[in-house]
XYZ file of C-alpha atoms in Angstrom:
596
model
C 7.746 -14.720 15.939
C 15.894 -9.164 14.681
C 16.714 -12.995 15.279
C 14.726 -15.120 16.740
C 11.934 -16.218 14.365
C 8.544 -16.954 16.176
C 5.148 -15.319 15.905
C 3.054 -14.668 16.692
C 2.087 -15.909 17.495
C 0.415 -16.890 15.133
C -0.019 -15.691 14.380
C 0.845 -14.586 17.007
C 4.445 -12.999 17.385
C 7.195 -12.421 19.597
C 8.852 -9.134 19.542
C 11.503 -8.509 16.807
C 14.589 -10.189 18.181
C 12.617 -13.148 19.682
C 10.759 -13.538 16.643
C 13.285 -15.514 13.697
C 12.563 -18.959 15.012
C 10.711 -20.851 17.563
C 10.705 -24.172 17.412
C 8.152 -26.226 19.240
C 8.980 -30.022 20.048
C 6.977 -32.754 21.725
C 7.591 -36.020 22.924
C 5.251 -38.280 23.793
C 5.458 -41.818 25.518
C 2.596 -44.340 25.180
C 2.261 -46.561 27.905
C -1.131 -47.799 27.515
C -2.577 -50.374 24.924
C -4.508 -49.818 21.913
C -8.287 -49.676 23.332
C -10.262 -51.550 20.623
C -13.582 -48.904 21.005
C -14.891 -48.004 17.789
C -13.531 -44.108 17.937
C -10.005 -45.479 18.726
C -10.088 -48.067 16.511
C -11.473 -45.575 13.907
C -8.052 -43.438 14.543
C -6.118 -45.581 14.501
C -6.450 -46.562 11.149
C -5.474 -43.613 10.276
C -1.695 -43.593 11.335
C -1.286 -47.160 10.942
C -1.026 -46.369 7.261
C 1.822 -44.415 8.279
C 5.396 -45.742 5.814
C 8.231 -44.455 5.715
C 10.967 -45.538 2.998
C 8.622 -48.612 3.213
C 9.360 -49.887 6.493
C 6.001 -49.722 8.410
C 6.285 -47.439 11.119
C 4.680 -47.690 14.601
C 0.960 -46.217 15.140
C 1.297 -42.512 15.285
C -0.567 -39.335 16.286
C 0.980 -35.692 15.801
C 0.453 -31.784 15.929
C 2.236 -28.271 15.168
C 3.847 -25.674 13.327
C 7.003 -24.616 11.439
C 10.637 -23.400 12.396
C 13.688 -21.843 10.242
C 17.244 -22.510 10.309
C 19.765 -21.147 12.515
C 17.588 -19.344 14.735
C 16.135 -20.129 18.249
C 13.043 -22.062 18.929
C 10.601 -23.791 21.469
C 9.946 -27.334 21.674
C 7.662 -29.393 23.676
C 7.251 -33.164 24.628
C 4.014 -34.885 25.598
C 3.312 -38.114 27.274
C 0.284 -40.220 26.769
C -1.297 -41.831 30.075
C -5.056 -42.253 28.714
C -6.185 -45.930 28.980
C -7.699 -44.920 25.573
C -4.670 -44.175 23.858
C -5.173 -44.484 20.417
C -0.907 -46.267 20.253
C 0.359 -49.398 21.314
C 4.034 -48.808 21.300
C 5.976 -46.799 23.157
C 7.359 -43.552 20.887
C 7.620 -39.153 21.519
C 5.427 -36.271 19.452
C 8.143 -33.489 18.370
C 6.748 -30.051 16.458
C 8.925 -26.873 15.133
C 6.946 -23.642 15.116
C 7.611 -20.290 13.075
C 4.702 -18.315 15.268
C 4.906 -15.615 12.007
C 3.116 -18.682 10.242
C 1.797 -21.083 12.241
C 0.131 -20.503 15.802
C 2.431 -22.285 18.756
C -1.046 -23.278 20.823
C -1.479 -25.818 18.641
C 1.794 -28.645 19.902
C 0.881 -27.318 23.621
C -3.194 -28.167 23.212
C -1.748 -31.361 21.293
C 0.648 -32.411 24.311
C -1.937 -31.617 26.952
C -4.849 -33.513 25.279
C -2.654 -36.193 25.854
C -0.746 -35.963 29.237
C 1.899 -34.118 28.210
C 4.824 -31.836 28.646
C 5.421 -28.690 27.099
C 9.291 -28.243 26.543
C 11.257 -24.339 24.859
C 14.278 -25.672 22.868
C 16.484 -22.843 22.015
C 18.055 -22.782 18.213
C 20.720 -20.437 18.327
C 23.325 -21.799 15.637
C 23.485 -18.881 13.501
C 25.394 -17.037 15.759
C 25.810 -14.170 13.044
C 22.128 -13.482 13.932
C 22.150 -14.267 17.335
C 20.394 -10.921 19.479
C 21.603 -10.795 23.104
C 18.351 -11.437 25.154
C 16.313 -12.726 22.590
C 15.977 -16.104 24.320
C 14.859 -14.650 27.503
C 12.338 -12.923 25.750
C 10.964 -16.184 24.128
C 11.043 -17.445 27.949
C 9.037 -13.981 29.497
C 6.484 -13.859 26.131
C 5.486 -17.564 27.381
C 4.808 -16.940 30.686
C 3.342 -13.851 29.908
C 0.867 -15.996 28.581
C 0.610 -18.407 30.823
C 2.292 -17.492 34.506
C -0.611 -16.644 37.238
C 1.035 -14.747 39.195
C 2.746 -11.967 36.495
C -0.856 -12.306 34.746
C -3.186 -13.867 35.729
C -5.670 -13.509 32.486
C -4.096 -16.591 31.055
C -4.644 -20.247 32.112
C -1.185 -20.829 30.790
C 1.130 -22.247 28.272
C 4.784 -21.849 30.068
C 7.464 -24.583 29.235
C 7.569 -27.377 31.512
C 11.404 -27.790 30.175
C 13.090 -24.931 29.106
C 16.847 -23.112 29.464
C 15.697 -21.317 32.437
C 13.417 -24.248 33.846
C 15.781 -27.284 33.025
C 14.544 -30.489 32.524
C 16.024 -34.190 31.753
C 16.847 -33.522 28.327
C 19.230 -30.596 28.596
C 20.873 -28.750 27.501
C 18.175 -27.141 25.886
C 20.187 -24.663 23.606
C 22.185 -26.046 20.605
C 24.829 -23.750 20.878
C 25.518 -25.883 24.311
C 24.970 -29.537 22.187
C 27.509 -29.176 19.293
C 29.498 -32.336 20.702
C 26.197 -34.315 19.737
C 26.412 -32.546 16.057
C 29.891 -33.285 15.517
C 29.149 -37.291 16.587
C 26.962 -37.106 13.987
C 28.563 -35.560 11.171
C 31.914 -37.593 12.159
C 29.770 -40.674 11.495
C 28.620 -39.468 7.859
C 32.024 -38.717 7.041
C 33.227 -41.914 7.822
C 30.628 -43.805 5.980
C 30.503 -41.208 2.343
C 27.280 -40.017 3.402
C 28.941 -36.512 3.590
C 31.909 -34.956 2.668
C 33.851 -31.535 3.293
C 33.868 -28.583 0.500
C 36.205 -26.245 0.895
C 34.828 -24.112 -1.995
C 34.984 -20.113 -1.387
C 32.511 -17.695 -0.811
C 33.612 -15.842 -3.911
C 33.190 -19.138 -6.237
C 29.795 -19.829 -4.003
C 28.639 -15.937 -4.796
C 29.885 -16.617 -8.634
C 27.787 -19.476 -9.340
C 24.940 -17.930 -7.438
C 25.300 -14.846 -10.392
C 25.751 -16.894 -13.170
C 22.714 -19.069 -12.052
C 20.884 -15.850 -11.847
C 21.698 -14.123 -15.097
C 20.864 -17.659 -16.936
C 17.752 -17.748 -15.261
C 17.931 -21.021 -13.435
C 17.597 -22.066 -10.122
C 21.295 -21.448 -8.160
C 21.939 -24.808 -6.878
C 25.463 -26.095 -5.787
C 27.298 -27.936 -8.109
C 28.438 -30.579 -5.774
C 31.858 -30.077 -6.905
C 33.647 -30.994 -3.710
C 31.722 -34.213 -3.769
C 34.468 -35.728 -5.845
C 37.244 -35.258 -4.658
C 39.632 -37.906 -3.498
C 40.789 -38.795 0.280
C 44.078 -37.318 -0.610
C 42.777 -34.491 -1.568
C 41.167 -33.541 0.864
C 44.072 -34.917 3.328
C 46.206 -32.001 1.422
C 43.675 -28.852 1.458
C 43.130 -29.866 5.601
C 46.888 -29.652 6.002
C 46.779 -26.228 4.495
C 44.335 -25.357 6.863
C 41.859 -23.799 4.273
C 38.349 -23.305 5.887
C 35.550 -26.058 4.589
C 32.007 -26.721 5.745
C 30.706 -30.259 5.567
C 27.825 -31.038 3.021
C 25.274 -34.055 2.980
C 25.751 -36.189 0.042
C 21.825 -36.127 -1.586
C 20.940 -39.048 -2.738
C 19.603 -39.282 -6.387
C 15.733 -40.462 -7.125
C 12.135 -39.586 -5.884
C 11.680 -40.026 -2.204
C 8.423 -40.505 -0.733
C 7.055 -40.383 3.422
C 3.956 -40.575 4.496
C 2.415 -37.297 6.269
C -0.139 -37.319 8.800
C -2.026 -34.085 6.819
C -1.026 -34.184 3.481
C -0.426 -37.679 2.740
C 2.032 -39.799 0.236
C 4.068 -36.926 -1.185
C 7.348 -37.392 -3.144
C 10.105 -34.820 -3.524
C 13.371 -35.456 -5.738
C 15.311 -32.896 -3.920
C 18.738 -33.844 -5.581
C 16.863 -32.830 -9.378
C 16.616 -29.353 -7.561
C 19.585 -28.521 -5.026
C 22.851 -29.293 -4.779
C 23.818 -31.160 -1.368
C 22.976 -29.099 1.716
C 25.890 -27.466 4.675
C 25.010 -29.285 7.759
C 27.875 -27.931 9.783
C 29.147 -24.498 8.811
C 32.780 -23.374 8.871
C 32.360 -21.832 12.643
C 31.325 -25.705 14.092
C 27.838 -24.670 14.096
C 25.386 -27.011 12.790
C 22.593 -25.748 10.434
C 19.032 -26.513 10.817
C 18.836 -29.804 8.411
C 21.087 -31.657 11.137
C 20.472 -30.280 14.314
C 16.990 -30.865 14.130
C 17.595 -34.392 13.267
C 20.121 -34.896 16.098
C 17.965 -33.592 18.636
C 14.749 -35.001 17.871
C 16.706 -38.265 17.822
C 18.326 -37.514 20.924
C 15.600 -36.709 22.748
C 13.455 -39.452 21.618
C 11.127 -37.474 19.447
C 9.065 -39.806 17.202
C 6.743 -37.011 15.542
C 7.632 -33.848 13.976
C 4.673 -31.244 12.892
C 5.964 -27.975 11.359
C 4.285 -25.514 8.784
C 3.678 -26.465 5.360
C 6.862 -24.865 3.900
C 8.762 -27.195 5.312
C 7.501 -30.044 3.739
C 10.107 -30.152 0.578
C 12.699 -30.105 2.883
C 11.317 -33.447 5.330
C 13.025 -35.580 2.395
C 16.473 -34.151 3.268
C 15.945 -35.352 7.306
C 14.293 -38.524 6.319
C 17.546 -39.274 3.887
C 19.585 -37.606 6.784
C 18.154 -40.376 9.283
C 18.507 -42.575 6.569
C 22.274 -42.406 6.926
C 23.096 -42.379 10.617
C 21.158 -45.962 10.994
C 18.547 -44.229 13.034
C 14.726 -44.728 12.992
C 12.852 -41.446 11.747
C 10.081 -39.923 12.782
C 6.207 -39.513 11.709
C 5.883 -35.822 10.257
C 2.542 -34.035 9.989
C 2.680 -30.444 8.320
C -0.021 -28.035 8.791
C -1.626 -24.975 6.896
C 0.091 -21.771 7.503
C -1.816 -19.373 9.139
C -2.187 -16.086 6.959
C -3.485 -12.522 6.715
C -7.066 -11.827 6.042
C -6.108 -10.712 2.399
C -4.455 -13.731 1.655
C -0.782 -12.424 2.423
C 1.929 -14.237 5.023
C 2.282 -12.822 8.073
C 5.674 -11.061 8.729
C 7.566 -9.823 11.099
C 7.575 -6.164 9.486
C 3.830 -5.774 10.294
C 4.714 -4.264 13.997
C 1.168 -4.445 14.868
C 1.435 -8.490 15.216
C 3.965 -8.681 17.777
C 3.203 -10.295 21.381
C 4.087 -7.338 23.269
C 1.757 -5.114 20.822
C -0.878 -6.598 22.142
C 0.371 -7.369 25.766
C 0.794 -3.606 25.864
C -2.353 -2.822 24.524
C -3.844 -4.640 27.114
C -5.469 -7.924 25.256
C -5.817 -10.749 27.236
C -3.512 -14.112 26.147
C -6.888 -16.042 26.377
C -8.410 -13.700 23.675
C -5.155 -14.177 21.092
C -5.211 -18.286 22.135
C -8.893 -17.917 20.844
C -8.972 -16.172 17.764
C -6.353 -18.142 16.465
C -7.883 -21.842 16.978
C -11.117 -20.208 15.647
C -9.624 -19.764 12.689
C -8.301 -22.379 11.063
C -8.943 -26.609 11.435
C -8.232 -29.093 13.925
C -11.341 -27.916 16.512
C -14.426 -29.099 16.834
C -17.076 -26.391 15.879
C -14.242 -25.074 13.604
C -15.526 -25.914 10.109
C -11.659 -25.155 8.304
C -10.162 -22.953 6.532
C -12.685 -22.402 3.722
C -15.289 -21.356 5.710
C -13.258 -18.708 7.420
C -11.857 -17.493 4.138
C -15.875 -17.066 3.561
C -16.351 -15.476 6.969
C -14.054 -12.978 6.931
C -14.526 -11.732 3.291
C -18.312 -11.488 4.056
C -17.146 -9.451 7.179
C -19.448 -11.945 9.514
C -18.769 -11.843 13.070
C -16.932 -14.465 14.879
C -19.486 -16.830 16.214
C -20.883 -17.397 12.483
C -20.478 -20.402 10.543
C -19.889 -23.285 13.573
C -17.170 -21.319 14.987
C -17.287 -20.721 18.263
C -16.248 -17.437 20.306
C -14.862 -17.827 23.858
C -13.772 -20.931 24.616
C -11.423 -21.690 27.557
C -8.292 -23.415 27.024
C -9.527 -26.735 28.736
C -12.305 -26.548 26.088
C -9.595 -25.985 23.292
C -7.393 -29.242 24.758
C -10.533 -31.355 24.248
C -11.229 -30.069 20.834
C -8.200 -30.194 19.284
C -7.618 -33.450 16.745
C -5.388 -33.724 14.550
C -7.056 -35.549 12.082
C -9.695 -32.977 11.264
C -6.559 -30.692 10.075
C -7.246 -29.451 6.522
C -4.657 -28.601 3.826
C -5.740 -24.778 3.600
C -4.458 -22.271 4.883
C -6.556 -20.046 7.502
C -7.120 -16.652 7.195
C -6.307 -14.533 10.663
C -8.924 -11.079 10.701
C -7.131 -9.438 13.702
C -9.506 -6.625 13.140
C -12.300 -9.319 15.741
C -10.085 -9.576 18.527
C -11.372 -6.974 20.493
C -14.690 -8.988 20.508
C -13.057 -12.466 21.602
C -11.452 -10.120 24.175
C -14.526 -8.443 25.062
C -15.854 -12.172 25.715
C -13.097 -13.326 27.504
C -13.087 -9.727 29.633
C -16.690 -10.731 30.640
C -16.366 -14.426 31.589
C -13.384 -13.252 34.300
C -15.614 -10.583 35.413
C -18.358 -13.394 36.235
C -15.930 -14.840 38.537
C -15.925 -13.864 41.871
C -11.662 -15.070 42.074
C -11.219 -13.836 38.643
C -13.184 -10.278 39.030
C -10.805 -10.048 42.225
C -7.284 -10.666 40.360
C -9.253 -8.040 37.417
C -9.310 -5.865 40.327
C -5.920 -6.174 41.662
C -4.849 -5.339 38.277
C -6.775 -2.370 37.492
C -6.178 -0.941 40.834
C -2.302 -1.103 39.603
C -2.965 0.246 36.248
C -5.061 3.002 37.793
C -2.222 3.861 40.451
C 0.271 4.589 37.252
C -1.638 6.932 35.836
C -3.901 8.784 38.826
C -1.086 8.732 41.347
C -2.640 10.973 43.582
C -6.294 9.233 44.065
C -7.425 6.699 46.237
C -8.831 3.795 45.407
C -11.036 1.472 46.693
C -11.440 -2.172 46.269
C -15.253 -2.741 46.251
C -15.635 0.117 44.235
C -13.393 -1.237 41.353
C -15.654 -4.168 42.115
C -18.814 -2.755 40.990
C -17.615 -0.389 38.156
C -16.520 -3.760 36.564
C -19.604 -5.684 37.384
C -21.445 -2.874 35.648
C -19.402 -2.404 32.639
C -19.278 -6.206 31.657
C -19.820 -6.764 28.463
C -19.346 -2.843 27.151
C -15.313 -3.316 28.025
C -13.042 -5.189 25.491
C -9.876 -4.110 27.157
C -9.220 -3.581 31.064
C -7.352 -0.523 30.120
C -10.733 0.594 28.521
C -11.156 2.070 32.333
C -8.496 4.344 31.541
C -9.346 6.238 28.566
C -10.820 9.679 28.792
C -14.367 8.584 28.313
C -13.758 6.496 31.947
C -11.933 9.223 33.512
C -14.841 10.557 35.699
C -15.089 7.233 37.743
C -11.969 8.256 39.225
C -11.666 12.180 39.050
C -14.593 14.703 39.356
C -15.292 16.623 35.827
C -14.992 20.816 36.645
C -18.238 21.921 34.397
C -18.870 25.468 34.356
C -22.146 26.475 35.793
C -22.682 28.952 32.471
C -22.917 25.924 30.539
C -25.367 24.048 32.550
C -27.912 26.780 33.128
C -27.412 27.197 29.048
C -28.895 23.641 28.501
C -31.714 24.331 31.123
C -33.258 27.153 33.479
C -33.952 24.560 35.964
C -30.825 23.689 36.419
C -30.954 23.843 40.542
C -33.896 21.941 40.244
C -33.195 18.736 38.508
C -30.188 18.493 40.916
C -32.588 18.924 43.905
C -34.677 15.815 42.317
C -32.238 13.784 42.297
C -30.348 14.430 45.260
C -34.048 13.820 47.057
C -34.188 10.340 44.904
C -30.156 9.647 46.021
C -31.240 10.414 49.901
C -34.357 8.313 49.691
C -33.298 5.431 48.208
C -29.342 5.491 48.819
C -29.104 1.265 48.204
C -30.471 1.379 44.641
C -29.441 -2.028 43.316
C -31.503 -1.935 39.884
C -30.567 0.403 37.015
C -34.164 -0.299 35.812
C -35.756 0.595 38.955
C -33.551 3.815 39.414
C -34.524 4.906 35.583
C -37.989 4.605 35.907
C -37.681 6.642 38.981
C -35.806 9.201 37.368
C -37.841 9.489 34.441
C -40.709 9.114 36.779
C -39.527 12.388 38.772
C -38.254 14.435 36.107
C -40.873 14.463 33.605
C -42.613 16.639 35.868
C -40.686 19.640 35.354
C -42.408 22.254 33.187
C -39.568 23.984 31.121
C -37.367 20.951 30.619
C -37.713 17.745 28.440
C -36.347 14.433 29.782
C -34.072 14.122 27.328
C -32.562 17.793 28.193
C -32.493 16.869 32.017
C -30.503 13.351 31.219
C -27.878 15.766 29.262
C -27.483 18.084 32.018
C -27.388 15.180 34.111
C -24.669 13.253 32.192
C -22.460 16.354 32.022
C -22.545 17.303 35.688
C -21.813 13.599 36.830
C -18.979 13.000 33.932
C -18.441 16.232 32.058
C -18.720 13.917 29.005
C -22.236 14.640 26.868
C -22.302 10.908 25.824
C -21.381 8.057 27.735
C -23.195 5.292 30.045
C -26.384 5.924 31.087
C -27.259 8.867 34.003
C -28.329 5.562 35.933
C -25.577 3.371 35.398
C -23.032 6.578 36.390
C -25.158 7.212 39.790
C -24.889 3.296 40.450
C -21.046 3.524 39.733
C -20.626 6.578 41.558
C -22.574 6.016 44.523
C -24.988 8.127 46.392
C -22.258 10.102 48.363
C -19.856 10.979 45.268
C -22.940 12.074 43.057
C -24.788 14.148 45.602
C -21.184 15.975 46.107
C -21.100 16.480 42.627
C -24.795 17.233 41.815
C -24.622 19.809 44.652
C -20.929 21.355 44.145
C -22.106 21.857 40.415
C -25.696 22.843 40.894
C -25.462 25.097 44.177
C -25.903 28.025 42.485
């Protein structure tokens, strides 16, 4: 998910500009026959129901999101090279995404599960909301969640194909393809499919009133549908401005969709005929979608669920250019916890809100699959809706908490896609971070790139202080599992792993007489035993040592203990800070603070 519509995203989002429209397309070429197992055979009964207009269409398998007009999106195409592929004829998987409602993972899991190729078509035709740089932000946003080497948290879902990568089907920005648009609309005008209306904004805007104040739909009133050739002939010769309209036909239309089944729409009962090229040459979304999906050999479209009226208008669109449509599968959007659509004025579902923040891509990939169909362990919509009014943790009801994106590709089907919407509780990322944080820390490359990382986040904000490697090493190691962010390390509670506290002497010999003391005792336990590589073993020795003062509980001695090594009174444990710290650093700080 300013212009370009995308989102987050998800669900997730893009940042304002980039945000009005992604549009995710696959293609996907089958080159293997139908395997005649049980589970193919099983799936494959599934899409061979698939009609359209009545003509049987070939065997097809889908996945995606949902997309806008006039904006910019991403598309991706997918090839199939499993012997088991579950179609026998050769044909492309295509999906628009509106990250605001539905999460863009979903087309790039889809592609990958099958061989594919993830591809970023740009939608830029309405060029009064066009934001310089938005599409290079799409471009950065997906590699920030997917390139290794500017961060390496994510296993990654860059574009194979994109503007800035190129690929065989370029251009890949519409504003660069209008010759293909007018070819098209050229051909509808020739055969009456379309027609040119050179009605004004002011009668356009008068309708729209009237419409209004009567209380009905506004709809145009196809007025420019009727006139004759030499009409026409005599307002182009005037030069008046015109846009060129799609001729709806009238009648129910029905398709087949992969999630939601037969559905008929009588779109011409409702609207007046659509502008599919607007008075500046620019093609809207109705027919550029259409000629590109064509064009690039798209043979399945998957979009959010709010674009399922309008599928009748490309079907009909397809219809009348002689060309062979597409399977379309619309999914569930994805929604706010409460029920409500995500939108781009809720700043705290951006990408770079939560790239800033320092949440790891694998974390947002996550939370988002675990909430809604399509995975297996996932058990749908409902259940979430249950989960996250009954506050439950993630983990709770099937669902399962950090999974890896490999384990996502598997997972994903398709055909366990339900017709609710999911419910997104952003409020239980930091826990599918804190899971994800942990599982890189386990890994001896991973914990090393964490550590390359931190060491640069660490530079920014203690420029003066140097840093060592192995030491990073271990403070990680020993934190797993109580970090959710890497920039945890940086608050103020963290700040004494990298500075040394100033704590008044006053204050120490307030909490205890034998203040001196404990230090001594644990300087002696430091200098004995300077390779302690158990916090168990180093607690029982402390407690085993310091009990055995007179005037001072345990409990006192850990305070004092705490405060001299951090300056914080609560915190990790008085073993876990001597670990972190070392034997050298906290006898210089034991001593410096307790010489007196």
């Amino acid at each position: 998910m300013g212009h370009t519509r995308a989102a987050a995203y998800g669900t997730w989002r893009l940042r304002h500009q980039v945000e009005k429209l992604l549009c995710n397309r696959f293609y996907s070429k089958w080159k293997e026959k139908l395997q005649q197992s049980a589970s193919n055979d099983a799936e494959a009964q599934v899409y061979e129901k698939d009609i359209i207009w009545g003509d049987e269409a070939s065997v097809r398998q889908s996945s995606a999101s949902s997309s806008a007009p006039g904006n910019q999106g991403v598309c991706s195409r997918a090839t199939e090279r499993d012997s088991g592929a579950i179609c026998s004829q050769p044909h492309r998987i295509s999906s628009s995404w509106r990250p605001a409602h539905c999460p863009v993972q979903l087309p790039y899991l889809f592609a990958k599960k099958h061989g594919g190729v993830f591809i970023l078509r740009l939608e830029d035709t309405d060029r009064s909301r066009l934001v310089p740089g938005s599409a290079e932000g799409i471009e950065d946003m997906l590699e920030w969640a997917g390139n290794h080497e500017a961060n390496f948290f994510s296993p990654g879902i860059p574009p194979d194909e994109s503007p800035r990568r190129g690929g065989p089907y370029g251009p890949y920005e519409q504003s660069r393809r209008l010759n293909l648009y007018h070819e098209a609309v050229q051909t509808l005008l020739e055969s009456g499919a379309a027609y040119r209306c050179f009605c004004t904004p002011q009668r356009l805007d008068l309708m729209k009133k009237e419409a209004l104040r009567s209380r009905q739909t506004p709809r145009y009133d196809n007025r420019c549908r009727h006139l004759t050739s030499h009409q026409v002939q005599e307002k182009m010769s005037k030069n008046l401005p015109f846009v060129v309209r799609f001729q709806l036909p009238s009648g129910a239309h029905s398709f087949q969709d992969l999630v939601y089944g037969r559905t008929h729409h009588d779109v011409a009962s409702v609207e007046g005929d659509p502008v599919i090229l607007k008075g500046d040459g620019f093609p809207t979304y109705h027919l550029a979608n259409v000629v590109d999906d064509y064009k690039m050999e798209v043979s399945h479209v998957l979009r959010g669920e709010e674009w399922l009226i309008s599928t009748t208008k490309h079907l009909l669109l397809y219809r009348a250019l002689g060309w062979q449509p597409p399977a379309y599968a619309h999914l569930p959007l994805l929604l706010n916890k409460d029920g409500s659509k995500l939108s781009k004025r809720q700043g705290d579902i951006y990408i770079q809100h939560f790239a800033q923040r320092g949440f790891l891509p694998d974390a947002i990939l996550d939370i988002i699959t675990n909430c809604g169909s399509g995975f297996a362990g996932n058990n749908g919509a409902r259940a979430r809706a249950h989960s996250v009014r009954e506050n439950q943790s993630p983990g709770k009801l099937g669902n399962q908490v950090g999974r890896t994106l490999p384990e996502l590709i598997r997972q994903y089907n398709l055909r366990s896609t339900s017709t609710h919407s999911a419910l997104l509780d952003l409020e239980k990322l930091p826990e599918f971070s804190r899971v994800h944080l942990s599982r890189w820390i386990e890994g001896a490359d991973t914990r090393a790139q964490l550590v390359a990382q931190l060491q640069t986040l660490l530079q920014e904000k203690y420029k003066d202080v140097t840093l060592d490697k192995d030491y990073m090493e271990k403070i990680l190691v020993l934190r797993k599992g109580h970090l959710n962010l890497l920039t945890d390390l940086l608050s103020p509670d963290y700040s004494f792993l990298w500075i040394r506290p100033s704590v008044p002497q006053e204050e120490l010999q307030r909490l205890s007489s034998e203040a001196g003391e404990i230090g001594s005792v644990v300087v002696r336990i430091l200098q004995n035993n300077p390779k302690y590589t158990s916090l168990e073993l180093l607690s029982k020795e402390l407690k085993s040592q310091l009990q055995r003062l007179e005037a001072t509980k345990y409990s006192t001695s850990m305070k004092l203990l705490r405060l001299v090594l951090s300056g914080l009174e609560t915190g990790p444990s008085v073993a876990e800070m001597l670990m972190s710290l070392g034997p050298e650093e906290s006898i210089i700080r034991l001593q410096k603070a307790l010489s007196g």
